[in-house]
């Protein structure tokens, strides 16, 4: 039994949006670091990754060369991504999601 198509589409749309937002926030924080302006909290950056934006966080880290020396990020973000992939895999295996 799959989740209703609207719910699945909403999930995919959410994941796309949270990842775009996460990349943008990492870029903003890097720019602010370079110019000595206010910074975005580490908890916010990691929270966005945990909320489904781990792909965006990894892309942002590498695109902007930001937080690439911090263990919380170099270990934490890939672990979050692995957990999110496993969650999607198990939801698909349980028949709740499909990947077209």
C-alpha atoms as one frame of an Amber mdcrd trajectory, in Angstrom:
protein
   0.000   0.000   0.000   1.574   3.270  -1.135   0.992   6.600   0.511  -1.356
   8.818  -1.502   0.402  10.319  -4.504  -0.208  13.855  -3.198   1.584  13.019
   0.070   4.504  11.474  -1.762   4.722  14.443  -4.125   4.636  16.752  -1.110
   7.510  14.830   0.484   9.619  15.061  -2.662   8.830  18.761  -3.044   9.776
  19.320   0.618  13.107  17.541   0.113  13.902  19.612  -2.969  13.030  22.878
  -1.184  14.877  22.101   2.071  18.000  21.199   0.114  17.884  24.395  -1.971
  17.397  26.429   1.213  20.264  24.580   2.910  22.707  25.254   0.058  21.720
  28.940   0.130  22.157  29.211   3.907  25.606  27.599   3.753  26.563  30.068
   1.005  25.264  33.021   3.028  27.167  31.880   6.107  30.381  31.507   4.099
  29.962  34.975   2.591  29.336  36.419   6.039  32.424  34.645   7.399  34.586
  36.138   4.644  33.263  39.662   5.258  33.284  39.438   9.064  29.508  39.797
   9.375  27.023  38.012  11.609  27.118  34.241  11.362  24.485  31.571  11.224
  24.509  29.286  14.234  26.083  25.850  13.901  22.867  24.392  15.315  20.911
  26.006  12.471  23.279  24.680   9.810  23.188  21.160  11.251  19.454  21.419
  11.906  18.785  22.117   8.239  20.822  19.054   7.326  18.937  16.947   9.878
  15.585  18.229   8.593  16.244  16.579   5.236  18.770  18.996   3.774  21.835
  16.789   4.113  22.436  16.668   0.351  22.251  20.465   0.234  24.568  20.708
   3.226  27.189  18.497   1.579  26.905  20.420  -1.685  27.123  23.722   0.176
  30.144  22.563   2.135  32.001  21.627  -1.033  30.763  24.411  -3.325  31.633
  27.139  -0.837  34.533  25.347   0.892  32.690  25.948   4.142  32.863  23.938
   7.363  35.012  21.324   5.641  37.464  21.125   8.551  34.876  20.835  11.315
  34.268  17.269  12.479  30.656  18.057  13.388  30.119  18.689   9.693  32.559
  16.318   7.967  31.278  13.371  10.011  27.811  14.524  11.057  26.403  15.587
   7.693  27.377  12.368   5.841  25.911  10.333   8.711  22.675  12.308   8.459
  22.611  11.688   4.713  23.127   7.955   5.251  20.309   7.891   7.824  17.990
   9.770   5.470  18.783   7.434   2.578  18.136   4.427   4.827  14.828   5.916
   5.955  13.710   6.435   2.348  14.884   2.925   1.473  12.894   1.359   4.309
   9.808   3.419   3.459  10.085   2.238  -0.146  10.697  -1.358   0.964   7.594
  -1.178   3.177   5.652  -0.101   0.117   4.932   3.395   1.387   6.968   5.248
  -1.250   7.783   4.691  -4.856  10.596   6.142  -6.881   9.640   6.875 -10.458
